[in-house]
Amino acid sequence: VIGLAETRRKGEQLTTTEGGHTLYTIGGDVPQRGVGFLVHRKVKDKIIKFEGLNDRVASLTMKVNNQYQMQIVQVYAPTTTHSDEEVEEFYEDITSVMERNKSFYKIIMGDFNAKVGRHEQGDGKTTGEQGLGERNERGERLVQFATSKNLKITNTYFEKKSSMKWTWRSP
């Protein structure tokens, strides 16, 4: 399963590729933003449900085995040009989609448009020791959210080359 952000597709779509893979996407009324999942043909039969909440949050529930399910939430957070109210609404949407789904395993992934930075005192196990640079305001909000949901920001746990620790350089 690959999570997708900035799909730039309108509405909710379910597409099967020539290779037999399944593409689930949701976008708004105009072709911008959007999130989705590309599911490999070998696991497509394990998909229980796709829920596209809006053009920033989507959820995929899949069967892990006979006993457990896993929820994967794909997100695309508002950028710093958006208001704090929009950011709070975004986190409320994630909470809503998580609370409606009783899966044992949960993965929240995507583009949070945040810089988590180095591990700080008080982060507990929410962040690891492999973060880079200084945390920005949106990074602080992400850490607060992850802490409140007992989640880990796993890309701060794994050692990587410095050039692989971010996907975009801010102006």
Coordinates of C-alpha atoms in Angstrom, one line a residue:
V1 CA 0.0 0.0 0.0
I2 CA 1.4 3.4 -1.0
G3 CA -0.1 6.6 0.4
L4 CA -0.6 9.5 -2.0
A5 CA -0.8 13.2 -1.3
E6 CA -1.5 16.0 -3.8
T7 CA -3.3 13.7 -6.2
R8 CA -5.1 16.6 -7.8
R9 CA -8.1 14.5 -8.8
K10 CA -11.7 15.7 -8.5
G11 CA -14.2 13.8 -6.3
E12 CA -13.9 10.2 -5.1
Q13 CA -12.5 7.7 -7.6
L14 CA -11.7 4.0 -7.7
T15 CA -9.5 3.0 -10.6
T16 CA -7.9 -0.3 -11.5
T17 CA -4.6 0.0 -13.4
E18 CA -3.5 -2.1 -16.3
G19 CA -1.4 -4.1 -13.9
G20 CA -4.3 -4.9 -11.7
H21 CA -3.5 -2.5 -8.9
T22 CA -6.2 -0.4 -7.3
L23 CA -6.1 3.3 -7.0
Y24 CA -8.4 5.0 -4.4
T25 CA -8.4 8.8 -4.4
I26 CA -10.5 11.6 -3.1
G27 CA -10.3 15.3 -4.0
G28 CA -12.4 18.4 -3.9
D29 CA -14.4 20.2 -6.6
V30 CA -11.3 21.5 -8.3
P31 CA -8.2 19.4 -9.2
Q32 CA -5.9 20.4 -6.3
R33 CA -5.0 18.9 -3.0
G34 CA -6.3 15.3 -2.8
V35 CA -5.2 12.1 -1.1
G36 CA -5.4 8.4 -1.8
F37 CA -3.8 5.0 -1.9
L38 CA -2.3 2.7 -4.5
V39 CA -2.9 -0.9 -3.5
H40 CA -0.9 -3.7 -5.0
R41 CA -2.9 -6.4 -6.7
K42 CA -1.6 -9.1 -4.3
V43 CA -3.2 -7.4 -1.3
K44 CA -6.3 -5.8 -2.9
D45 CA -8.5 -8.6 -1.6
K46 CA -7.6 -7.7 2.0
I47 CA -9.1 -4.2 1.6
I48 CA -12.3 -3.9 3.8
K49 CA -13.1 -0.3 3.3
F50 CA -12.0 3.0 1.8
E51 CA -13.3 6.2 3.5
G52 CA -12.5 9.5 1.8
L53 CA -13.3 12.1 4.4
N54 CA -12.2 15.1 2.3
D55 CA -9.4 16.3 0.1
R56 CA -7.0 16.2 3.1
V57 CA -7.9 12.9 4.9
A58 CA -8.6 9.4 3.7
S59 CA -8.7 6.1 5.5
L60 CA -8.1 2.5 4.2
T61 CA -9.1 -0.5 6.4
M62 CA -7.6 -3.8 5.6
K63 CA -7.5 -7.3 7.1
V64 CA -4.2 -8.3 8.6
N65 CA -5.3 -11.8 9.6
N66 CA -8.4 -13.5 10.9
Q67 CA -8.2 -11.6 14.1
Y68 CA -6.9 -8.1 13.3
Q69 CA -7.6 -5.2 11.0
M70 CA -5.3 -2.3 10.2
Q71 CA -6.4 1.3 9.5
I72 CA -4.1 3.4 7.4
V73 CA -4.9 7.1 7.3
Q74 CA -3.4 9.2 4.5
V75 CA -3.2 13.0 5.1
Y76 CA -2.2 16.2 3.4
A77 CA -2.0 19.0 5.9
P78 CA -2.6 22.7 5.2
T79 CA 0.5 24.7 4.5
T80 CA 1.7 27.6 6.7
T81 CA -0.3 30.0 4.4
H82 CA -3.5 28.5 5.9
S83 CA -5.0 29.7 9.2
D84 CA -4.6 28.0 12.6
E85 CA -8.3 27.2 12.4
E86 CA -7.9 25.2 9.2
V87 CA -5.0 23.3 10.9
E88 CA -7.1 22.5 13.9
E89 CA -10.0 21.3 11.7
F90 CA -7.5 19.1 9.9
Y91 CA -6.4 17.4 13.2
E92 CA -10.1 17.1 14.2
D93 CA -10.8 15.3 10.9
I94 CA -7.9 12.8 11.6
T95 CA -9.3 12.2 15.1
S96 CA -12.8 11.7 13.8
V97 CA -11.7 9.1 11.2
M98 CA -9.5 7.3 13.7
E99 CA -12.3 7.2 16.4
R100 CA -14.9 5.8 14.0
N101 CA -12.6 2.8 13.1
K102 CA -11.9 0.2 15.8
S103 CA -8.9 -1.4 14.0
F104 CA -6.2 -2.8 16.3
Y105 CA -3.4 -1.4 14.2
K106 CA -3.3 2.3 13.0
I107 CA -0.9 4.1 10.8
I108 CA -1.2 7.8 10.1
M109 CA 1.0 8.9 7.3
G110 CA 1.3 11.6 4.6
D111 CA 2.4 15.2 4.2
F112 CA 2.0 17.0 7.5
N113 CA 3.7 20.2 6.2
A114 CA 5.6 20.3 9.5
K115 CA 9.2 20.3 10.6
V116 CA 9.5 18.1 13.7
G117 CA 13.2 18.7 14.2
R118 CA 15.4 17.2 16.8
H119 CA 14.0 15.2 19.8
E120 CA 13.2 17.6 22.6
Q121 CA 12.8 17.1 26.3
G122 CA 9.2 16.3 27.0
D123 CA 8.7 14.5 23.7
G124 CA 8.9 11.1 25.5
K125 CA 8.8 8.3 23.0
T126 CA 6.7 10.3 20.5
T127 CA 9.9 11.3 18.6
G128 CA 13.2 9.5 18.2
E129 CA 16.8 10.8 18.2
Q130 CA 17.1 11.1 14.4
G131 CA 15.2 14.3 13.7
L132 CA 17.0 17.2 12.0
G133 CA 17.1 20.9 12.7
E134 CA 14.7 23.1 14.6
R135 CA 11.0 22.3 15.2
N136 CA 8.5 24.8 13.7
E137 CA 5.1 25.7 15.0
R138 CA 3.4 23.1 12.8
G139 CA 5.9 20.6 13.9
E140 CA 5.0 21.4 17.5
R141 CA 1.3 20.8 16.7
L142 CA 2.1 17.5 15.1
V143 CA 4.1 16.3 18.1
Q144 CA 1.2 17.4 20.4
F145 CA -1.2 15.5 18.3
A146 CA 0.9 12.4 18.2
T147 CA 1.5 12.5 21.9
S148 CA -2.2 12.8 22.7
K149 CA -3.0 9.8 20.5
N150 CA 0.0 7.7 21.8
L151 CA 1.5 7.7 18.3
K152 CA 5.2 7.7 17.3
I153 CA 6.6 9.9 14.6
T154 CA 8.6 7.1 13.1
N155 CA 10.7 8.9 10.6
T156 CA 12.6 10.5 13.6
Y157 CA 13.6 7.0 14.8
F158 CA 15.6 5.8 11.8
E159 CA 19.1 7.0 10.9
K160 CA 19.3 8.4 7.4
K161 CA 21.6 10.6 5.4
S162 CA 20.9 14.2 6.1
S163 CA 19.8 14.8 2.5
M164 CA 17.1 12.1 3.0
K165 CA 15.6 13.6 6.1
W166 CA 13.2 16.1 4.4
T167 CA 11.3 16.3 1.2
W168 CA 11.1 20.1 0.7
R169 CA 13.3 23.0 1.7
S170 CA 11.4 26.0 3.0
P171 CA 12.1 29.5 1.6

